[in-house]
PDB file of C-alpha atoms in Angstrom:
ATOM      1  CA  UNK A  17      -1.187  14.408   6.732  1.00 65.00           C
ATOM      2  CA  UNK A  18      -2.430  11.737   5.023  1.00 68.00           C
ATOM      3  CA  UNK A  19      -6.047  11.941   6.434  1.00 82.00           C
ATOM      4  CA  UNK A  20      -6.040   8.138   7.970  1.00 89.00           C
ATOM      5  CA  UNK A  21      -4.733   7.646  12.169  1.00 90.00           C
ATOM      6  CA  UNK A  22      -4.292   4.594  13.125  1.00 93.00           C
ATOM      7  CA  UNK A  23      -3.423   3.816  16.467  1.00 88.00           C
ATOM      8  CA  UNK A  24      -1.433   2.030  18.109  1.00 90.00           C
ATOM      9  CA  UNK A  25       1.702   2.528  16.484  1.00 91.00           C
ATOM     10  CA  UNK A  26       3.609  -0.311  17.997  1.00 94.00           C
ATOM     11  CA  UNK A  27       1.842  -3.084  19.497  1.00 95.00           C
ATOM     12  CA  UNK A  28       3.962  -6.365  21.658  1.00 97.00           C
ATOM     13  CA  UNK A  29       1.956  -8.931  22.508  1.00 97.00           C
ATOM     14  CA  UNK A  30       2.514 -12.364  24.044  1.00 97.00           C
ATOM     15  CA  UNK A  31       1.505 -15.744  21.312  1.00 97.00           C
ATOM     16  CA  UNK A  32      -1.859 -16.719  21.590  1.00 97.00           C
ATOM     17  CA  UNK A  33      -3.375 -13.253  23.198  1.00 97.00           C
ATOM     18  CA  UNK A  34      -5.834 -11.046  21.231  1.00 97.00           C
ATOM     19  CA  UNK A  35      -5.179  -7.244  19.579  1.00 96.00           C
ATOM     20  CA  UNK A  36      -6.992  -4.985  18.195  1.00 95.00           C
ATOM     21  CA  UNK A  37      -5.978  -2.651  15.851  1.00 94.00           C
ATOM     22  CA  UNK A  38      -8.259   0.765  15.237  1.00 94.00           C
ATOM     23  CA  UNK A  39      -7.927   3.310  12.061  1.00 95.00           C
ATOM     24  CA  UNK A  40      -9.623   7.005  12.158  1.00 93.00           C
ATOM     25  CA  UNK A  41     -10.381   8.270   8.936  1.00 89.00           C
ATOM     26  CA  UNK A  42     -10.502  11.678   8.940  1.00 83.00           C
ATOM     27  CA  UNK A  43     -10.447  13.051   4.996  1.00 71.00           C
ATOM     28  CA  UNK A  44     -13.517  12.624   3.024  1.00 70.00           C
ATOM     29  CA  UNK A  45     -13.225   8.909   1.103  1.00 74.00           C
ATOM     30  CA  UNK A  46     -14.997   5.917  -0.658  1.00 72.00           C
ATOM     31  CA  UNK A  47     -13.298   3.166   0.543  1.00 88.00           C
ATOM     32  CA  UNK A  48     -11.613   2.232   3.877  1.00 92.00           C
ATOM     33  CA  UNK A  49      -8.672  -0.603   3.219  1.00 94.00           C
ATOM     34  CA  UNK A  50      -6.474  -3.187   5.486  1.00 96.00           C
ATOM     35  CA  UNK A  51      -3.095  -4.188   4.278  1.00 96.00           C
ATOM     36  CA  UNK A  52      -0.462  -6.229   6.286  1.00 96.00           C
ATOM     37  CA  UNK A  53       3.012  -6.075   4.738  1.00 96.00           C
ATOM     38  CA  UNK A  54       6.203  -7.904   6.303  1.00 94.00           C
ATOM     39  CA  UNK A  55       9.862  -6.862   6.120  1.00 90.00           C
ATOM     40  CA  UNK A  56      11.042  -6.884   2.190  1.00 89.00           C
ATOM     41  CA  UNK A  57       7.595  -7.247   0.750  1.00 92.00           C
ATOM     42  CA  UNK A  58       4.884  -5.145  -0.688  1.00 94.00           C
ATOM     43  CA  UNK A  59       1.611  -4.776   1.410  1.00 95.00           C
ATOM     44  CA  UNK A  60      -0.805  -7.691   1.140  1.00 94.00           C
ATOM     45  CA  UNK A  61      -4.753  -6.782   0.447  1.00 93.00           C
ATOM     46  CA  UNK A  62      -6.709  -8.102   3.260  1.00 95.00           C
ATOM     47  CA  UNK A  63     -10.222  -6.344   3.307  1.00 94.00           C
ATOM     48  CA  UNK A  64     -12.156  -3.661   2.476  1.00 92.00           C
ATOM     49  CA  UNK A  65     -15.032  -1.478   3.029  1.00 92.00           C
ATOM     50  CA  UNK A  66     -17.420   0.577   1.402  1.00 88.00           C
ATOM     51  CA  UNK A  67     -18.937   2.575   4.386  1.00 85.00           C
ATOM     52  CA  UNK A  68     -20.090  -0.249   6.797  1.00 86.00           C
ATOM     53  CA  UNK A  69     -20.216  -2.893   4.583  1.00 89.00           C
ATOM     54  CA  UNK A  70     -17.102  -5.662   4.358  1.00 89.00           C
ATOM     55  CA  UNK A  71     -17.024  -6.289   0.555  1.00 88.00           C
ATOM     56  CA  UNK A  72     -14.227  -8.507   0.085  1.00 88.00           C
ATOM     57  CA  UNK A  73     -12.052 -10.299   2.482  1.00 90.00           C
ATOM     58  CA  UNK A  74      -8.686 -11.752   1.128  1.00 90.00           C
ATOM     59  CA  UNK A  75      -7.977 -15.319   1.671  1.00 86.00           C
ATOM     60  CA  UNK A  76      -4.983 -14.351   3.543  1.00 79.00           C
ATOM     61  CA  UNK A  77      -8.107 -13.348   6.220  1.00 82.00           C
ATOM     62  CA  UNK A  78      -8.155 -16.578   8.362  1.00 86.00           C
ATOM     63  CA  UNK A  79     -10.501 -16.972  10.810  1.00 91.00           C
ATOM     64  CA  UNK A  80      -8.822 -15.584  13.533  1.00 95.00           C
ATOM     65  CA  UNK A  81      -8.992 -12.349  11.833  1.00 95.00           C
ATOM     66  CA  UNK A  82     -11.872  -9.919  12.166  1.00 94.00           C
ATOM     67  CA  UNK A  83     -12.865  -6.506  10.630  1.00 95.00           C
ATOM     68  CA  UNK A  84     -15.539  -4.379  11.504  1.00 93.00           C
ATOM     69  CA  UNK A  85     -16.650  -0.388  10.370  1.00 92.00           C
ATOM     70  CA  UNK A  86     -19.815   0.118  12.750  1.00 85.00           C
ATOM     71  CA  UNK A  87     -21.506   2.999  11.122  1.00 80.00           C
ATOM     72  CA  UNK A  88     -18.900   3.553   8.088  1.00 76.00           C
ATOM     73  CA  UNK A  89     -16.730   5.527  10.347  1.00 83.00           C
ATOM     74  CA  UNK A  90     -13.700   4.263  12.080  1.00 91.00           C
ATOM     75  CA  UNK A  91     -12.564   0.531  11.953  1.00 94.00           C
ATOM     76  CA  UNK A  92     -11.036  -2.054  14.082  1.00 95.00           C
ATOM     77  CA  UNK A  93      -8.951  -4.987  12.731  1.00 95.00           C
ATOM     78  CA  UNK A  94      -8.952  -7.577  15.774  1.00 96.00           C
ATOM     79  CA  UNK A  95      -6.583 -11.103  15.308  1.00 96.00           C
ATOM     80  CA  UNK A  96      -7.898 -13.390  18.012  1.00 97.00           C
ATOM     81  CA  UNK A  97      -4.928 -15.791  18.950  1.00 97.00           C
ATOM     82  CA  UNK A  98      -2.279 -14.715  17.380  1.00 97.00           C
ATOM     83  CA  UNK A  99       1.010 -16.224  16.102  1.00 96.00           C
ATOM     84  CA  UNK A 100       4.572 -15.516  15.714  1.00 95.00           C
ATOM     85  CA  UNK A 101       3.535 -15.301  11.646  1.00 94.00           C
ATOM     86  CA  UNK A 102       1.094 -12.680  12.454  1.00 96.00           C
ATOM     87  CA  UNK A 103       4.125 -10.153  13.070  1.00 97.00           C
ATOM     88  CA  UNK A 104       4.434  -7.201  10.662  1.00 96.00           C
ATOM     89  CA  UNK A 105       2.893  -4.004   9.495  1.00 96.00           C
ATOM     90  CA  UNK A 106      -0.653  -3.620   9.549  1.00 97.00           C
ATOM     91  CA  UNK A 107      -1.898  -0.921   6.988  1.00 96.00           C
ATOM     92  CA  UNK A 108      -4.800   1.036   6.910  1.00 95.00           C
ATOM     93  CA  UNK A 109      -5.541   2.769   3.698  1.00 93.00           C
ATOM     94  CA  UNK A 110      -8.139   4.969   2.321  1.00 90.00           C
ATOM     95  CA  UNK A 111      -9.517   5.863  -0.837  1.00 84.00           C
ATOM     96  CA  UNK A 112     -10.175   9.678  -1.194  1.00 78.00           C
ATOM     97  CA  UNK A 113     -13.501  10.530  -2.867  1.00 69.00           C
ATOM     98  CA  UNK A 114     -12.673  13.336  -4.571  1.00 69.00           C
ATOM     99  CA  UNK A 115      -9.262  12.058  -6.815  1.00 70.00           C
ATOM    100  CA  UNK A 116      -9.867   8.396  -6.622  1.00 72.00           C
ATOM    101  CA  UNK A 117      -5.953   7.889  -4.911  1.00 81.00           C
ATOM    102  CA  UNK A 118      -5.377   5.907  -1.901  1.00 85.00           C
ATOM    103  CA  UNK A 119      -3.597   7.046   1.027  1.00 89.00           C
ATOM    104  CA  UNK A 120      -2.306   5.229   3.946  1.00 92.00           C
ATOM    105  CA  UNK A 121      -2.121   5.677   7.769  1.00 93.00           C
ATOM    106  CA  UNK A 122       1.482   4.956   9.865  1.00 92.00           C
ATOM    107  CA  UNK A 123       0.536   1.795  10.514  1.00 94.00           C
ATOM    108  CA  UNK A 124       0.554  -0.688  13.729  1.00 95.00           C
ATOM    109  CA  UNK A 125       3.886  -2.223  13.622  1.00 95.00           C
ATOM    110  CA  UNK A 126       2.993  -5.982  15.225  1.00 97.00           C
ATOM    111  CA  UNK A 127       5.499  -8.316  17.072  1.00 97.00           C
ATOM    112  CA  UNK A 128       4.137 -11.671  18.339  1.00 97.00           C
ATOM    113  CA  UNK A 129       6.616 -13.050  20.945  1.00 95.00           C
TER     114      UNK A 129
ATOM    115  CA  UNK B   4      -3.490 -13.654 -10.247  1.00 50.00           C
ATOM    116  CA  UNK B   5      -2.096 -10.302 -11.287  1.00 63.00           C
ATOM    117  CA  UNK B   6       1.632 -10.612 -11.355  1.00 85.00           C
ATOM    118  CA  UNK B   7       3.038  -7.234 -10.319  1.00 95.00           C
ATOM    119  CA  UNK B   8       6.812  -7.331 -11.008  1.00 96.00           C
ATOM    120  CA  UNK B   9       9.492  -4.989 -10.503  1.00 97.00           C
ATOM    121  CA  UNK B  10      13.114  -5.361  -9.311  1.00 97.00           C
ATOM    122  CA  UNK B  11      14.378  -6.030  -6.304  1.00 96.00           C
ATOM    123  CA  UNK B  12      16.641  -3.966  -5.496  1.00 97.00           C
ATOM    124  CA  UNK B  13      18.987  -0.906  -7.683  1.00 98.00           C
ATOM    125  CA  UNK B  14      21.511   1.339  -6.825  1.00 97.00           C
ATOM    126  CA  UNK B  15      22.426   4.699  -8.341  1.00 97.00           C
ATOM    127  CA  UNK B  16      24.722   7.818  -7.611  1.00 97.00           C
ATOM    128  CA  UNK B  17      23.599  10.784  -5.806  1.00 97.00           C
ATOM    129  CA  UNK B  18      22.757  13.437  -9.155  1.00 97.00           C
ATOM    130  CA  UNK B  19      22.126  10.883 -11.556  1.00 97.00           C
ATOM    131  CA  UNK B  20      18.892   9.295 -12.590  1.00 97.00           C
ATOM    132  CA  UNK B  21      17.592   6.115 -12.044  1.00 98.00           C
ATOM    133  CA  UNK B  22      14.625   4.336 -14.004  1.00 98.00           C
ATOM    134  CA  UNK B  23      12.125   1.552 -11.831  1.00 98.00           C
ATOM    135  CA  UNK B  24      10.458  -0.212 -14.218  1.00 98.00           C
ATOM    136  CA  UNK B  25       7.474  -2.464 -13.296  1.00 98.00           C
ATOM    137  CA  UNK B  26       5.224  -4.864 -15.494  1.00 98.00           C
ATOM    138  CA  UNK B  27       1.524  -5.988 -14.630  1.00 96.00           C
ATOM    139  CA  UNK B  28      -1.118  -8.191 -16.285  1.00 93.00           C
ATOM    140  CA  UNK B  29      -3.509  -6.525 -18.484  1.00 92.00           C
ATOM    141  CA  UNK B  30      -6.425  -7.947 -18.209  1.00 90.00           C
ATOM    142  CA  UNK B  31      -9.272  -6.122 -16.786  1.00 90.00           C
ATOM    143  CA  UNK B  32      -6.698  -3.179 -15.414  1.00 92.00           C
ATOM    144  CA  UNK B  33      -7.484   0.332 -14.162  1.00 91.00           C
ATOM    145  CA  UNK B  34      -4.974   2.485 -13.073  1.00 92.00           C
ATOM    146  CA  UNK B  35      -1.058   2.366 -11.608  1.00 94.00           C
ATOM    147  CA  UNK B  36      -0.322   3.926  -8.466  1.00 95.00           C
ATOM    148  CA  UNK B  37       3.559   4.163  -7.013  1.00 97.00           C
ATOM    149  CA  UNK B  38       4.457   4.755  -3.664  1.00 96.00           C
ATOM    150  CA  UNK B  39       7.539   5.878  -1.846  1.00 97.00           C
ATOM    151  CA  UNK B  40       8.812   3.944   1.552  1.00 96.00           C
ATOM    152  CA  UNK B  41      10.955   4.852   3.924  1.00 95.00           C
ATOM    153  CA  UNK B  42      12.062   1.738   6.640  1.00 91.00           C
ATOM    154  CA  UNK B  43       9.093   1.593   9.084  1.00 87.00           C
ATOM    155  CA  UNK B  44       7.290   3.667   7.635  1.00 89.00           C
ATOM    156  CA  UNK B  45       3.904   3.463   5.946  1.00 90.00           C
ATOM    157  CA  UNK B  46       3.809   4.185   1.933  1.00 94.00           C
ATOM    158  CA  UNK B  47       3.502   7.481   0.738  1.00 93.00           C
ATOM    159  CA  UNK B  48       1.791   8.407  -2.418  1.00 92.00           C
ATOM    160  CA  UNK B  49       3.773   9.513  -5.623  1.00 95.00           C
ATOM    161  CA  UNK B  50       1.880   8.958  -8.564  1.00 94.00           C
ATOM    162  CA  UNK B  51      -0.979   7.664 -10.252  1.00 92.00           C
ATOM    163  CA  UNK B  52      -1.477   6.912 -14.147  1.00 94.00           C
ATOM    164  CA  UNK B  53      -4.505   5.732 -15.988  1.00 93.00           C
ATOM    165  CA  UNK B  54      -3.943   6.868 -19.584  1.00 95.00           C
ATOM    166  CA  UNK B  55      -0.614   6.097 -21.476  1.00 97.00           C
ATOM    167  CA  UNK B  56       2.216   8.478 -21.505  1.00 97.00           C
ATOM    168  CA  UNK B  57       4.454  10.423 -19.111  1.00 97.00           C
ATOM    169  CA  UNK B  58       3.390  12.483 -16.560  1.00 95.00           C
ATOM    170  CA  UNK B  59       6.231  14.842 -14.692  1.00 94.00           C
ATOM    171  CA  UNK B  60       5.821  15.823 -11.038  1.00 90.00           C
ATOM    172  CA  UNK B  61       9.021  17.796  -9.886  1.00 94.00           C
ATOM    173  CA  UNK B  62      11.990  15.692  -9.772  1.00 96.00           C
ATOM    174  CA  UNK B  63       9.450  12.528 -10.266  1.00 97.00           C
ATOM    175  CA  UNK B  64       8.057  11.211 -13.486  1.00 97.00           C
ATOM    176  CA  UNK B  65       5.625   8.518 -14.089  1.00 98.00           C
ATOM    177  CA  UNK B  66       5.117   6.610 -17.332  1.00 98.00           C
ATOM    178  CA  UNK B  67       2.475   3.745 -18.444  1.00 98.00           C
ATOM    179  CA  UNK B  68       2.066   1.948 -21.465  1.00 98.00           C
ATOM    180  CA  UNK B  69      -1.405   0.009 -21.233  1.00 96.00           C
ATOM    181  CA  UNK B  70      -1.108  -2.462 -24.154  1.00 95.00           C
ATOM    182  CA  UNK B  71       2.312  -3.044 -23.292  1.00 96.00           C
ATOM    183  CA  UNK B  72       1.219  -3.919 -19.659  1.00 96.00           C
ATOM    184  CA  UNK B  73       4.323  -1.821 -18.505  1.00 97.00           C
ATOM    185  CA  UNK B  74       5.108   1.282 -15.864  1.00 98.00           C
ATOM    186  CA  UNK B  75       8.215   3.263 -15.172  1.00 98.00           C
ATOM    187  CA  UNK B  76       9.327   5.719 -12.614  1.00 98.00           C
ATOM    188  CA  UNK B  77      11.971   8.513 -13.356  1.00 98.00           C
ATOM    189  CA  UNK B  78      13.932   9.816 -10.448  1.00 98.00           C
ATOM    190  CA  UNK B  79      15.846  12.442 -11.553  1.00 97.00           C
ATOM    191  CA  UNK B  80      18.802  14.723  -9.592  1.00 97.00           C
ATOM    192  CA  UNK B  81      18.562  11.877  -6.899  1.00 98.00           C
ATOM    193  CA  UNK B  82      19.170  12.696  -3.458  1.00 97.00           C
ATOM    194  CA  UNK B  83      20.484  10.633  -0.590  1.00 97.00           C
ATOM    195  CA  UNK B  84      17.156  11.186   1.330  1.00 97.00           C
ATOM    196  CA  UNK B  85      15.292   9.657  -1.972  1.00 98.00           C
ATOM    197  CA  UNK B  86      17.087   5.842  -0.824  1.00 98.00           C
ATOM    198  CA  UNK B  87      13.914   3.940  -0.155  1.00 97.00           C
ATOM    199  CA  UNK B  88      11.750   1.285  -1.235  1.00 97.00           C
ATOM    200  CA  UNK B  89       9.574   1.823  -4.598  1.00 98.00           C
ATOM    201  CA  UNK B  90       6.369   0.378  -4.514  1.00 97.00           C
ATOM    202  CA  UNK B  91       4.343   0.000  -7.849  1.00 97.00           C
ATOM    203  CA  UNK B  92       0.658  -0.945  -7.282  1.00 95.00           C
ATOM    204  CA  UNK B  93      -2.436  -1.763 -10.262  1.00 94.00           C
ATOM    205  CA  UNK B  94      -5.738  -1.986  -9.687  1.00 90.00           C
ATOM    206  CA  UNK B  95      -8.458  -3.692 -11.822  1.00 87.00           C
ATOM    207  CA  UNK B  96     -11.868  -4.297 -12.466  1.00 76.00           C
ATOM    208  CA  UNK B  97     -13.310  -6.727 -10.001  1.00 57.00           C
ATOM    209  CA  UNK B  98     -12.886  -4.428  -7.138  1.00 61.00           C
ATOM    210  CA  UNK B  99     -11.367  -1.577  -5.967  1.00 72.00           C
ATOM    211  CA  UNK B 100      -7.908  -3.008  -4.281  1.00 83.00           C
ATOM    212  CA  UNK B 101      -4.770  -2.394  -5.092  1.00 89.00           C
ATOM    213  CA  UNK B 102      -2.077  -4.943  -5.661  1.00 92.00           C
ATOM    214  CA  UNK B 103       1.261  -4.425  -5.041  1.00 95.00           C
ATOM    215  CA  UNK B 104       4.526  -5.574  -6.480  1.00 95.00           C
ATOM    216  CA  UNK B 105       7.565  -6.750  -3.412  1.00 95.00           C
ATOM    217  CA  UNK B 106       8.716  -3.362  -4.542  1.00 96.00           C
ATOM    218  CA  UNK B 107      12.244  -2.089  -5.415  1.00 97.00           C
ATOM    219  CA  UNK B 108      15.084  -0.834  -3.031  1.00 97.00           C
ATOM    220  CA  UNK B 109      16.837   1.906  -3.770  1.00 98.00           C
ATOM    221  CA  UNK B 110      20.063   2.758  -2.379  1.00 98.00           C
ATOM    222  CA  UNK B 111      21.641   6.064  -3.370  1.00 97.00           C
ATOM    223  CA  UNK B 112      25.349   6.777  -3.072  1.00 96.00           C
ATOM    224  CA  UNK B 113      27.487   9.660  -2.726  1.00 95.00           C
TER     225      UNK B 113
END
């Protein structure tokens, strides 16, 4: 147990239709993180939080893309639109407060048809 | 940027040990994490260095040279269930992210 759910674990959507992603931190932590990673690469920063505030959103983050932490507790990752290059593995990741290592959730595996 | 690089791929024999090494940019660096990953799965934590040297963790070890700019992990008495993809991760000053390398595959054979 890695102290991070994310759900869903598998997500199929149509091209151009809207998802939402959610992550449930459940350890004690800092930091709540988004990755994306595709097949044969290493995950890809996209944002971060520190409680309910968004303190740095990579430029991979178009503006389709959307994070949000109401209340520093669970977050949502929504991609409005979406394309076939949106497919892969979104990551949710947190930082735990006491030992300062990061830990990740299962992930959403993506597929844009 | 922060160039994380490590190789692509490496295969070893079940028993032996295997060395993934992994070189970073040192400017303005904290700490190297690696990770273990299993196809479709999310990364699981292995290690974490901040100071220089080697630090041993069961059949793991995890070794960083700061001024060098340079990481290594030691797999030793490899297993079949240790094939998998190596990730090696830094994080630096301007915030607290971590940035990975592509990371290394690992195939072990009987």
């Amino acid at each position: 147990d890695t102290g991070v759910s994310q759900n869903p674990r598998h997500k199929i959507t149509k091209r151009g239709q809207n998802v939402t992603f959610r992550c449930d931190p459940i350890s004690e932590h800092n930091r709540l993180y988004w990755y994306r990673q595709t097949l044969g690469q290493g995950p890809e920063f996209l944002t971060y939080f520190q409680n309910e505030a968004q303190l740095e959103k990579s430029r991979l983050l178009s503006d389709r893309f959307s994070a949000e932490r109401p209340k520093g507790s669970f977050s949502t990752l929504e991609i409005q639109r979406t394309e076939q290059g949106d497919s892969a593995m979104y990551l949710c990741a947190i930082l735990h407060r006491e030992n300062e290592k990061l830990f990740f959730g299962s992930g959403t595996q993506l597929s844009v048809l | 940027g922060q160039n994380i690089d490590q190789p692509t791929e490496m295969t070893a024999t079940e028993g032996a040990i295997v060395q993934i090494n992994c070189t970073y940019q040192t400017s303005g660096f904290n700490g190297l994490f690696w990770y273990q990953q299993h196809a479709g799965e999310a990364p699981t934590f292995l290690s974490y260095n901040v100071l220089d040297g080697l630090e041993e963790k069961g059949r793991f070890s995890s070794f960083l040279s700061r001024s060098k700019g340079y990481s290594y992990l030691l797999l030793k008495e490899l297993q079949m269930k240790d094939s998998a993809s190596y990730l090696c991760a830094a994080t630096y000053n301007q915030g607290g992210k971590l940035i990975f390398g592509q990371g290394t595959e690992l195939s072990v054979k009987p």
